mmCIF file of C-alpha atoms and ligand atoms in Angstrom:
data_model
loop_
_atom_site.group_PDB
_atom_site.id
_atom_site.type_symbol
_atom_site.label_atom_id
_atom_site.label_comp_id
_atom_site.label_asym_id
_atom_site.label_seq_id
_atom_site.Cartn_x
_atom_site.Cartn_y
_atom_site.Cartn_z
ATOM 1 C CA UNK L 296 93.608 -59.792 -21.051
ATOM 2 C CA UNK L 297 90.805 -61.614 -19.229
ATOM 3 C CA UNK L 298 87.354 -60.053 -19.007
ATOM 4 C CA UNK L 299 87.359 -57.282 -16.405
ATOM 5 C CA UNK L 300 85.295 -57.679 -13.229
ATOM 6 C CA UNK L 301 85.124 -54.138 -11.909
ATOM 7 C CA UNK L 302 84.408 -53.990 -8.174
ATOM 8 C CA UNK L 303 85.894 -50.524 -7.577
ATOM 9 C CA UNK L 304 82.492 -48.924 -7.077
ATOM 10 C CA UNK L 305 78.917 -49.106 -8.292
ATOM 11 C CA UNK L 306 79.700 -45.769 -9.992
ATOM 12 C CA UNK L 307 81.513 -47.781 -12.706
ATOM 13 C CA UNK L 308 78.210 -49.364 -13.757
ATOM 14 C CA UNK L 309 77.332 -48.805 -17.413
ATOM 15 C CA UNK L 310 74.081 -47.378 -18.794
ATOM 16 C CA UNK L 311 71.732 -50.041 -20.094
ATOM 17 C CA UNK L 312 70.613 -50.314 -23.737
ATOM 18 C CA UNK L 313 67.176 -49.021 -22.701
ATOM 19 C CA UNK L 314 68.809 -45.931 -21.177
ATOM 20 C CA UNK L 315 70.871 -45.264 -24.297
ATOM 21 C CA UNK L 316 67.725 -45.530 -26.431
ATOM 22 C CA UNK L 317 65.752 -43.241 -24.121
ATOM 23 C CA UNK L 318 68.605 -40.709 -24.179
ATOM 24 C CA UNK L 319 68.720 -40.694 -27.967
ATOM 25 C CA UNK L 320 64.972 -40.224 -28.236
ATOM 26 C CA UNK L 321 64.407 -37.796 -25.335
ATOM 27 C CA UNK L 322 62.163 -34.835 -25.893
ATOM 28 C CA UNK L 323 64.096 -31.785 -24.674
ATOM 29 C CA UNK L 324 63.900 -28.025 -24.116
ATOM 30 C CA UNK L 325 65.817 -25.380 -22.169
ATOM 31 C CA UNK L 326 65.554 -26.242 -18.489
ATOM 32 C CA UNK L 327 66.494 -22.667 -17.515
ATOM 33 C CA UNK L 328 63.031 -21.705 -18.875
ATOM 34 C CA UNK L 329 61.584 -24.871 -17.245
ATOM 35 C CA UNK L 330 60.796 -26.072 -20.747
ATOM 36 C CA UNK L 331 62.478 -29.462 -20.757
ATOM 37 C CA UNK L 332 59.603 -31.951 -20.510
ATOM 38 C CA UNK L 333 61.889 -34.864 -19.660
ATOM 39 C CA UNK L 334 63.530 -33.005 -16.761
ATOM 40 C CA UNK L 335 60.103 -31.968 -15.489
ATOM 41 C CA UNK L 336 58.935 -35.582 -15.809
ATOM 42 C CA UNK L 337 61.797 -37.004 -13.713
ATOM 43 C CA UNK L 338 61.337 -34.288 -11.082
ATOM 44 C CA UNK L 339 57.604 -34.988 -10.802
ATOM 45 C CA UNK L 340 58.247 -38.710 -10.679
ATOM 46 C CA UNK L 341 60.843 -38.321 -7.911
ATOM 47 C CA UNK L 342 58.627 -36.034 -5.821
ATOM 48 C CA UNK L 343 55.816 -38.572 -6.082
ATOM 49 C CA UNK L 344 58.059 -41.580 -5.302
ATOM 50 C CA UNK L 345 59.458 -39.888 -2.200
ATOM 51 C CA UNK L 346 56.162 -38.380 -1.112
ATOM 52 C CA UNK L 347 57.671 -34.867 -1.047
ATOM 53 C CA UNK L 348 56.385 -31.615 -2.532
ATOM 54 C CA UNK L 349 59.118 -31.125 -5.127
ATOM 55 C CA UNK L 350 62.349 -32.405 -6.651
ATOM 56 C CA UNK L 351 65.234 -31.033 -8.704
ATOM 57 C CA UNK L 352 67.514 -32.800 -11.139
ATOM 58 C CA UNK L 353 71.251 -32.104 -10.607
ATOM 59 C CA UNK L 354 74.531 -33.329 -12.075
ATOM 60 C CA UNK L 355 75.815 -35.409 -9.172
ATOM 61 C CA UNK L 356 75.122 -36.598 -5.657
ATOM 62 C CA UNK L 357 77.867 -34.276 -4.448
ATOM 63 C CA UNK L 358 76.070 -31.324 -6.034
ATOM 64 C CA UNK L 359 72.815 -32.534 -4.479
ATOM 65 C CA UNK L 360 74.454 -32.547 -1.037
ATOM 66 C CA UNK L 361 76.053 -29.124 -1.603
ATOM 67 C CA UNK L 362 72.822 -27.380 -2.611
ATOM 68 C CA UNK L 363 70.809 -29.164 0.092
ATOM 69 C CA UNK L 364 73.160 -28.180 2.902
ATOM 70 C CA UNK L 365 73.650 -24.600 1.669
ATOM 71 C CA UNK L 366 69.886 -24.121 1.368
ATOM 72 C CA UNK L 367 69.303 -25.105 4.983
ATOM 73 C CA UNK L 368 72.149 -23.374 6.797
ATOM 74 C CA UNK L 369 73.635 -19.915 7.247
ATOM 75 C CA UNK L 370 77.344 -19.038 7.338
ATOM 76 C CA UNK L 371 78.752 -19.427 10.823
ATOM 77 C CA UNK L 372 76.405 -22.226 11.838
ATOM 78 C CA UNK L 373 77.325 -25.810 12.761
ATOM 79 C CA UNK L 374 76.312 -29.093 11.148
ATOM 80 C CA UNK L 375 76.322 -32.530 12.800
ATOM 81 C CA UNK L 376 77.612 -35.435 10.713
ATOM 82 C CA UNK L 377 78.787 -38.995 11.233
ATOM 83 C CA UNK L 378 82.603 -39.127 11.403
ATOM 84 C CA UNK L 379 83.060 -41.367 8.348
ATOM 85 C CA UNK L 380 80.245 -39.794 6.324
ATOM 86 C CA UNK L 381 80.755 -39.004 2.649
ATOM 87 C CA UNK L 382 79.814 -35.335 3.057
ATOM 88 C CA UNK L 383 82.419 -34.782 5.772
ATOM 89 C CA UNK L 384 85.255 -36.772 4.190
ATOM 90 C CA UNK L 385 84.747 -36.955 0.447
ATOM 91 C CA UNK L 386 83.175 -33.775 -0.819
ATOM 92 C CA UNK L 387 86.270 -31.592 -0.957
ATOM 93 C CA UNK L 388 85.443 -29.688 2.218
ATOM 94 C CA UNK L 389 82.449 -27.809 0.809
ATOM 95 C CA UNK L 390 80.966 -27.302 4.285
ATOM 96 C CA UNK L 391 83.812 -24.913 5.098
ATOM 97 C CA UNK L 392 84.701 -23.809 1.573
ATOM 98 C CA UNK L 393 81.216 -22.797 0.416
ATOM 99 C CA UNK L 394 79.098 -22.809 3.555
ATOM 100 C CA UNK L 395 81.305 -21.223 6.228
ATOM 101 C CA UNK L 396 80.048 -24.070 8.432
ATOM 102 C CA UNK L 397 81.603 -25.743 11.463
ATOM 103 C CA UNK L 398 81.189 -29.511 11.177
ATOM 104 C CA UNK L 399 80.748 -31.476 14.389
ATOM 105 C CA UNK L 400 81.306 -35.193 13.930
ATOM 106 C CA UNK L 401 79.944 -38.119 15.881
ATOM 107 C CA UNK L 402 81.265 -41.679 15.675
ATOM 108 C CA UNK L 403 78.364 -43.933 14.868
ATOM 109 C CA UNK L 404 77.981 -47.652 15.357
ATOM 110 C CA UNK L 405 78.311 -48.911 11.776
ATOM 111 C CA UNK L 406 77.642 -45.366 10.743
ATOM 112 C CA UNK L 407 74.514 -45.065 12.879
ATOM 113 C CA UNK L 408 74.478 -42.158 15.325
ATOM 114 C CA UNK L 409 72.220 -42.430 18.344
ATOM 115 C CA UNK L 410 69.793 -39.646 19.295
ATOM 116 C CA UNK L 411 71.792 -39.139 22.527
ATOM 117 C CA UNK L 412 75.010 -38.645 20.534
ATOM 118 C CA UNK L 413 73.293 -36.110 18.313
ATOM 119 C CA UNK L 414 71.966 -34.239 21.327
ATOM 120 C CA UNK L 415 75.455 -34.160 22.864
ATOM 121 C CA UNK L 416 76.917 -32.754 19.622
ATOM 122 C CA UNK L 417 74.713 -29.669 19.621
ATOM 123 C CA UNK L 418 76.599 -26.570 20.771
ATOM 124 C CA UNK L 419 75.027 -24.912 23.822
ATOM 125 C CA UNK L 420 73.074 -21.751 22.962
ATOM 126 C CA UNK L 421 75.655 -19.322 24.406
ATOM 127 C CA UNK L 422 76.696 -16.471 22.122
ATOM 128 C CA UNK L 423 80.289 -17.727 21.994
ATOM 129 C CA UNK L 424 79.308 -20.949 20.130
ATOM 130 C CA UNK L 425 78.215 -21.574 16.564
ATOM 131 C CA UNK L 426 74.509 -22.248 16.295
ATOM 132 C CA UNK L 427 73.788 -25.858 15.328
ATOM 133 C CA UNK L 428 71.208 -25.959 12.572
ATOM 134 C CA UNK L 429 71.424 -29.169 10.552
ATOM 135 C CA UNK L 430 71.859 -32.908 11.074
ATOM 136 C CA UNK L 431 73.179 -34.910 8.103
ATOM 137 C CA UNK L 432 72.446 -38.636 7.806
ATOM 138 C CA UNK L 433 73.658 -41.189 5.233
ATOM 139 C CA UNK L 434 71.532 -44.171 4.145
ATOM 140 C CA UNK L 435 73.079 -46.497 3.120
ATOM 141 C CA UNK L 436 76.325 -45.541 4.792
ATOM 142 C CA UNK L 437 79.167 -46.010 2.320
ATOM 143 C CA UNK L 438 82.195 -46.279 4.604
ATOM 144 C CA UNK L 439 80.276 -48.284 7.189
ATOM 145 C CA UNK L 440 79.968 -51.029 4.571
ATOM 146 C CA UNK L 441 76.608 -50.136 3.068
ATOM 147 C CA UNK L 442 74.804 -50.240 6.426
ATOM 148 C CA UNK L 443 71.131 -49.219 6.401
ATOM 149 C CA UNK L 444 69.221 -46.871 8.659
ATOM 150 C CA UNK L 445 65.757 -48.234 9.371
ATOM 151 C CA UNK L 446 62.505 -46.272 9.350
ATOM 152 C CA UNK L 447 62.450 -46.446 13.165
ATOM 153 C CA UNK L 448 66.061 -45.297 13.560
ATOM 154 C CA UNK L 449 65.454 -42.383 11.210
ATOM 155 C CA UNK L 450 62.266 -41.458 13.076
ATOM 156 C CA UNK L 451 64.062 -41.525 16.442
ATOM 157 C CA UNK L 452 66.777 -39.217 15.079
ATOM 158 C CA UNK L 453 64.153 -36.957 13.512
ATOM 159 C CA UNK L 454 62.254 -36.674 16.797
ATOM 160 C CA UNK L 455 65.456 -35.606 18.530
ATOM 161 C CA UNK L 456 66.355 -33.204 15.714
ATOM 162 C CA UNK L 457 62.943 -31.618 15.839
ATOM 163 C CA UNK L 458 63.155 -31.270 19.646
ATOM 164 C CA UNK L 459 66.559 -29.582 19.195
ATOM 165 C CA UNK L 460 65.318 -27.346 16.359
ATOM 166 C CA UNK L 461 67.553 -28.971 13.715
ATOM 167 C CA UNK L 462 66.649 -29.708 10.121
ATOM 168 C CA UNK L 463 67.724 -33.040 8.623
ATOM 169 C CA UNK L 464 69.430 -33.633 5.300
ATOM 170 C CA UNK L 465 69.719 -37.260 4.235
ATOM 171 C CA UNK L 466 72.508 -38.259 1.875
ATOM 172 C CA UNK L 467 70.506 -41.039 0.281
ATOM 173 C CA UNK L 468 72.902 -41.572 -2.606
ATOM 174 C CA UNK L 469 72.109 -45.302 -2.154
ATOM 175 C CA UNK L 470 68.636 -44.943 -0.608
ATOM 176 C CA UNK L 471 67.151 -47.456 -3.045
ATOM 177 C CA UNK L 472 69.659 -50.093 -1.870
ATOM 178 C CA UNK L 473 68.457 -49.428 1.658
ATOM 179 C CA UNK L 474 64.782 -49.652 0.714
ATOM 180 C CA UNK L 475 65.205 -52.878 -1.258
ATOM 181 C CA UNK L 476 67.344 -54.492 1.458
ATOM 182 C CA UNK L 477 64.784 -53.686 4.160
ATOM 183 C CA UNK L 478 61.666 -54.305 2.095
ATOM 184 C CA UNK L 479 60.297 -50.802 2.715
ATOM 185 C CA UNK L 480 59.527 -47.883 0.387
ATOM 186 C CA UNK L 481 61.789 -44.865 -0.052
ATOM 187 C CA UNK L 482 58.776 -42.795 0.982
ATOM 188 C CA UNK L 483 58.724 -44.474 4.403
ATOM 189 C CA UNK L 484 62.503 -44.224 4.780
ATOM 190 C CA UNK L 485 62.556 -40.492 4.074
ATOM 191 C CA UNK L 486 59.230 -39.399 5.590
ATOM 192 C CA UNK L 487 60.900 -37.739 8.568
ATOM 193 C CA UNK L 488 63.716 -35.818 6.879
ATOM 194 C CA UNK L 489 63.624 -32.365 5.280
ATOM 195 C CA UNK L 490 65.762 -33.031 2.215
ATOM 196 C CA UNK L 491 67.148 -36.065 0.412
ATOM 197 C CA UNK L 492 69.958 -36.639 -2.092
ATOM 198 C CA UNK L 493 69.225 -39.501 -4.471
ATOM 199 C CA UNK L 494 71.955 -40.702 -6.843
ATOM 200 C CA UNK L 495 71.145 -42.159 -10.241
ATOM 201 C CA UNK L 496 74.685 -43.167 -11.216
ATOM 202 C CA UNK L 497 75.518 -45.802 -8.613
ATOM 203 C CA UNK L 498 73.449 -48.984 -8.359
ATOM 204 C CA UNK L 499 70.886 -47.474 -10.734
ATOM 205 C CA UNK L 500 73.448 -47.362 -13.546
ATOM 206 C CA UNK L 501 72.930 -43.915 -15.126
ATOM 207 C CA UNK L 502 75.854 -42.139 -16.780
ATOM 208 C CA UNK L 503 75.202 -38.880 -14.886
ATOM 209 C CA UNK L 504 72.599 -37.335 -12.608
ATOM 210 C CA UNK L 505 71.112 -37.126 -9.154
ATOM 211 C CA UNK L 506 68.034 -35.622 -7.534
ATOM 212 C CA UNK L 507 67.198 -33.595 -4.476
ATOM 213 C CA UNK L 508 63.743 -33.873 -2.972
ATOM 214 C CA UNK L 509 61.964 -31.944 -0.251
ATOM 215 C CA UNK L 510 59.520 -29.111 0.298
ATOM 216 C CA UNK L 511 58.678 -26.637 -2.447
ATOM 217 C CA UNK L 512 60.426 -23.737 -0.610
ATOM 218 C CA UNK L 513 63.530 -25.834 -0.037
ATOM 219 C CA UNK L 514 63.753 -26.845 -3.708
ATOM 220 C CA UNK L 515 63.328 -23.188 -4.743
ATOM 221 C CA UNK L 516 66.349 -22.243 -2.584
ATOM 222 C CA UNK L 517 68.302 -25.260 -3.823
ATOM 223 C CA UNK L 518 67.607 -24.194 -7.405
ATOM 224 C CA UNK L 519 69.281 -20.846 -6.739
ATOM 225 C CA UNK L 520 72.291 -22.570 -5.129
ATOM 226 C CA UNK L 521 72.497 -24.968 -8.075
ATOM 227 C CA UNK L 522 72.790 -21.936 -10.350
ATOM 228 C CA UNK L 523 75.460 -20.422 -8.072
ATOM 229 C CA UNK L 524 77.653 -23.523 -8.270
ATOM 230 C CA UNK L 525 77.326 -23.639 -12.054
ATOM 231 C CA UNK L 526 74.859 -26.488 -12.073
ATOM 232 C CA UNK L 527 72.143 -24.879 -14.183
ATOM 233 C CA UNK L 528 71.258 -27.010 -17.178
ATOM 234 C CA UNK L 529 69.803 -26.607 -20.636
ATOM 235 C CA UNK L 530 68.609 -29.593 -22.731
ATOM 236 C CA UNK L 531 69.233 -31.870 -19.767
ATOM 237 C CA UNK L 532 66.387 -34.174 -20.772
ATOM 238 C CA UNK L 533 69.053 -36.099 -22.666
ATOM 239 C CA UNK L 534 70.453 -37.278 -19.345
ATOM 240 C CA UNK L 535 67.235 -37.156 -17.315
ATOM 241 C CA UNK L 536 65.787 -39.704 -19.757
ATOM 242 C CA UNK L 537 68.255 -42.298 -18.497
ATOM 243 C CA UNK L 538 67.191 -41.448 -14.953
ATOM 244 C CA UNK L 539 63.547 -42.183 -15.719
ATOM 245 C CA UNK L 540 64.511 -45.592 -17.108
ATOM 246 C CA UNK L 541 66.617 -46.180 -13.988
ATOM 247 C CA UNK L 542 63.754 -45.365 -11.600
ATOM 248 C CA UNK L 543 61.434 -47.641 -13.588
ATOM 249 C CA UNK L 544 63.692 -50.628 -14.254
ATOM 250 C CA UNK L 545 66.785 -50.675 -12.041
ATOM 251 C CA UNK L 546 65.451 -50.554 -8.490
ATOM 252 C CA UNK L 547 64.066 -54.028 -7.778
ATOM 253 C CA UNK L 548 67.092 -55.761 -9.265
ATOM 254 C CA UNK L 549 69.352 -54.225 -6.566
ATOM 255 C CA UNK L 550 68.491 -57.331 -4.522
ATOM 256 C CA UNK L 551 70.767 -59.302 -6.880
ATOM 257 C CA UNK L 552 73.667 -56.967 -6.098
ATOM 258 C CA UNK L 553 73.070 -57.502 -2.393
ATOM 259 C CA UNK L 554 73.044 -61.306 -2.765
ATOM 260 C CA UNK L 555 76.230 -61.081 -4.840
ATOM 261 C CA UNK L 556 77.925 -58.933 -2.190
ATOM 262 C CA UNK L 557 77.120 -61.489 0.518
ATOM 263 C CA UNK L 558 78.465 -64.320 -1.593
ATOM 264 C CA UNK L 559 81.587 -62.292 -2.369
ATOM 265 C CA UNK L 560 82.094 -61.666 1.347
ATOM 266 C CA UNK L 561 81.863 -65.407 2.033
ATOM 267 C CA UNK L 562 84.420 -66.168 -0.706
ATOM 268 C CA UNK L 563 86.827 -63.526 0.644
ATOM 269 C CA UNK L 564 86.516 -64.905 4.171
ATOM 270 C CA UNK L 565 87.202 -68.437 2.881
ATOM 271 C CA UNK L 566 90.336 -67.129 1.158
ATOM 272 C CA UNK L 567 91.611 -65.702 4.476
ATOM 273 C CA UNK L 568 90.652 -62.040 4.279
ATOM 274 C CA UNK L 569 89.293 -60.416 7.420
ATOM 275 C CA UNK L 570 85.856 -58.905 6.856
ATOM 276 C CA UNK L 571 84.545 -55.848 8.679
ATOM 277 C CA UNK L 572 81.347 -57.874 9.254
ATOM 278 C CA UNK L 573 80.470 -61.541 8.746
ATOM 279 C CA UNK L 574 78.878 -62.270 5.335
ATOM 280 C CA UNK L 575 75.378 -62.579 6.775
ATOM 281 C CA UNK L 576 75.705 -59.051 8.132
ATOM 282 C CA UNK L 577 76.516 -57.544 4.739
ATOM 283 C CA UNK L 578 73.367 -55.479 4.334
ATOM 284 C CA UNK L 579 73.604 -54.155 0.783
ATOM 285 C CA UNK L 580 76.185 -54.036 -2.044
ATOM 286 C CA UNK L 581 79.375 -52.966 -0.209
ATOM 287 C CA UNK L 582 82.020 -55.211 1.371
ATOM 288 C CA UNK L 583 85.123 -54.073 3.273
ATOM 289 C CA UNK L 584 87.916 -56.570 3.895
ATOM 290 C CA UNK L 585 91.442 -56.460 5.284
ATOM 291 C CA UNK L 586 94.364 -58.360 3.803
ATOM 292 C CA UNK L 587 96.213 -59.882 6.779
ATOM 293 C CA UNK L 588 99.873 -58.884 6.794
ATOM 294 C CA UNK L 589 101.018 -62.513 6.833
ATOM 295 C CA UNK L 590 99.080 -63.286 3.640
ATOM 296 C CA UNK L 591 100.361 -60.558 1.311
ATOM 297 C CA UNK L 592 101.210 -56.888 1.061
ATOM 298 C CA UNK L 593 97.887 -55.147 0.383
ATOM 299 C CA UNK L 594 99.165 -53.019 -2.520
ATOM 300 C CA UNK L 595 100.648 -56.093 -4.174
ATOM 301 C CA UNK L 596 97.389 -57.979 -3.677
ATOM 302 C CA UNK L 597 95.414 -55.256 -5.474
ATOM 303 C CA UNK L 598 97.971 -55.058 -8.312
ATOM 304 C CA UNK L 599 97.892 -58.827 -8.785
ATOM 305 C CA UNK L 600 94.092 -58.884 -8.784
ATOM 306 C CA UNK L 601 94.117 -56.210 -11.511
ATOM 307 C CA UNK L 602 96.547 -58.296 -13.591
ATOM 308 C CA UNK L 603 93.952 -61.081 -13.450
ATOM 309 C CA UNK L 604 91.074 -58.779 -14.407
ATOM 310 C CA UNK L 605 89.587 -58.039 -10.963
ATOM 311 C CA UNK L 606 89.604 -54.324 -10.209
ATOM 312 C CA UNK L 607 89.357 -52.775 -6.769
ATOM 313 C CA UNK L 608 90.507 -49.371 -5.517
ATOM 314 C CA UNK L 609 93.908 -49.048 -3.821
ATOM 315 C CA UNK L 610 93.872 -50.288 -0.203
ATOM 316 C CA UNK L 611 93.712 -47.960 2.794
ATOM 317 C CA UNK L 612 95.293 -49.308 5.972
ATOM 318 C CA UNK L 613 95.341 -52.781 4.349
ATOM 319 C CA UNK L 614 91.554 -52.558 3.794
ATOM 320 C CA UNK L 615 89.865 -52.790 0.432
ATOM 321 C CA UNK L 616 86.301 -51.975 -0.558
ATOM 322 C CA UNK L 617 84.421 -54.100 -3.087
ATOM 323 C CA UNK L 618 81.075 -53.021 -4.515
ATOM 324 C CA UNK L 619 78.664 -55.032 -6.636
ATOM 325 C CA UNK L 620 76.454 -53.576 -9.380
ATOM 326 C CA UNK L 621 74.445 -54.623 -12.416
ATOM 327 C CA UNK L 622 77.508 -55.308 -14.595
ATOM 328 C CA UNK L 623 78.796 -57.918 -12.147
ATOM 329 C CA UNK L 624 76.956 -61.247 -12.360
ATOM 330 C CA UNK L 625 76.777 -64.136 -9.896
ATOM 331 C CA UNK L 626 79.238 -65.999 -12.170
ATOM 332 C CA UNK L 627 81.602 -63.016 -12.052
ATOM 333 C CA UNK L 628 81.528 -63.202 -8.257
ATOM 334 C CA UNK L 629 82.563 -66.886 -8.345
ATOM 335 C CA UNK L 630 85.292 -66.010 -10.861
ATOM 336 C CA UNK L 631 86.509 -63.116 -8.674
ATOM 337 C CA UNK L 632 86.601 -65.467 -5.664
ATOM 338 C CA UNK L 633 88.729 -67.924 -7.648
ATOM 339 C CA UNK L 634 91.138 -65.126 -8.644
ATOM 340 C CA UNK L 635 91.493 -64.058 -4.991
ATOM 341 C CA UNK L 636 92.326 -67.641 -3.952
ATOM 342 C CA UNK L 637 94.812 -68.041 -6.807
ATOM 343 C CA UNK L 638 96.562 -64.726 -6.065
ATOM 344 C CA UNK L 639 96.892 -65.684 -2.412
ATOM 345 C CA UNK L 640 97.990 -69.220 -3.343
ATOM 346 C CA UNK L 641 95.186 -70.793 -1.309
HETATM 347 N N1 TLP Q 106 80.826 -42.193 -3.565
HETATM 348 C C1 TLP Q 106 81.889 -42.635 -4.441
HETATM 349 C C2 TLP Q 106 83.235 -42.008 -4.040
HETATM 350 O O1 TLP Q 106 83.134 -40.656 -3.921
HETATM 351 C C3 TLP Q 106 83.791 -42.551 -2.772
HETATM 352 C C4 TLP Q 106 81.991 -44.144 -4.340
HETATM 353 O O2 TLP Q 106 82.739 -44.710 -5.165
HETATM 354 O O3 TLP Q 106 81.370 -44.726 -3.476
HETATM 355 N N2 TLP Q 106 77.136 -39.768 -1.117
HETATM 356 C C5 TLP Q 106 77.622 -41.013 -0.973
HETATM 357 C C6 TLP Q 106 77.154 -41.833 0.172
HETATM 358 C C7 TLP Q 106 78.552 -41.517 -1.902
HETATM 359 O O4 TLP Q 106 79.025 -42.737 -1.737
HETATM 360 C C8 TLP Q 106 78.950 -40.711 -2.986
HETATM 361 C C9 TLP Q 106 79.964 -41.187 -4.006
HETATM 362 C C10 TLP Q 106 78.396 -39.428 -3.104
HETATM 363 C C11 TLP Q 106 77.495 -38.981 -2.144
HETATM 364 C C12 TLP Q 106 78.798 -38.483 -4.214
HETATM 365 O O5 TLP Q 106 78.462 -38.971 -5.452
HETATM 366 P P1 TLP Q 106 79.135 -38.369 -6.776
HETATM 367 O O6 TLP Q 106 80.613 -38.671 -6.655
HETATM 368 O O7 TLP Q 106 78.502 -39.095 -7.873
HETATM 369 O O8 TLP Q 106 78.896 -36.924 -6.764
#
């Protein structure tokens, strides 16, 4: 079996040796009593990095989104989301299941909603409608191919949200990819939103963990919701320790993943795949490409790639998603490109 090049997701990234060491050596206590110094350290570090009052360590980005949305809405209200957003499509319907919320979706341009679209998605104030209370954003936007929201775009949406009386939750599972790609700080990118989900297990390589950041009162509410969904933790410093290493050592290197994704896009285009965007418009670490029907059946293509050691998720509508991360090197990208050409006989 050849060496595996795993492009299924950046979630497949492995913890680094430094993380494993930090996990083994972490000083811990019972977080229920707020006595785990490592958990407290990552929460203080995150609050400081994002320029917010407080932060809370949680198991996953999904849990971060769940507690953030539930803390800022009431049953019966409505939430505005982008149509292909992760919260709307990939979080097992928690908006309805846990929140009693009516989602209202808006089709963005590469995942970016305009302020006018948001305004149009707010239900009128009549008693027969749900009351719209929250706007959810996603930066980077996964299913829009890792597209970034800029500081200015976020500010424009925040101005509209504030005018309309809406809070904003940002699913920033890949916010560090966005910051590195745009050369801005996460503090600037999240200055205008009320709450942020930050994932540690994607490009940052941790085995488990995410953070929510926002105001003190918001984090206090989110802490209660975390308990309600069974997310309370004990000696969680064991996993938070990896998160501290990630925040300190894994952020700047994301630029390599972005360069690798662009190169991968170019190699796929050369091999005859149809990209969602040209390689120079690949903004971060995610590439979507379609396998033209005349080249090969998409399922067969993915199976044959796997047989040659290149893993991607099953296609949807002939499209595949490829994601780079720290366990995929520039050489791996060239090797993956060669496998794609060979499989397609080109
Ligand atoms: N995304 C995963 C899958 O669920 C699709 C992936 O492989 O990309 N927000 C965004 C924008 C995400 O992409 C994801 C995970 C999450 C939240 C949830 O993270 P987890 O699954 O770690 O809770």
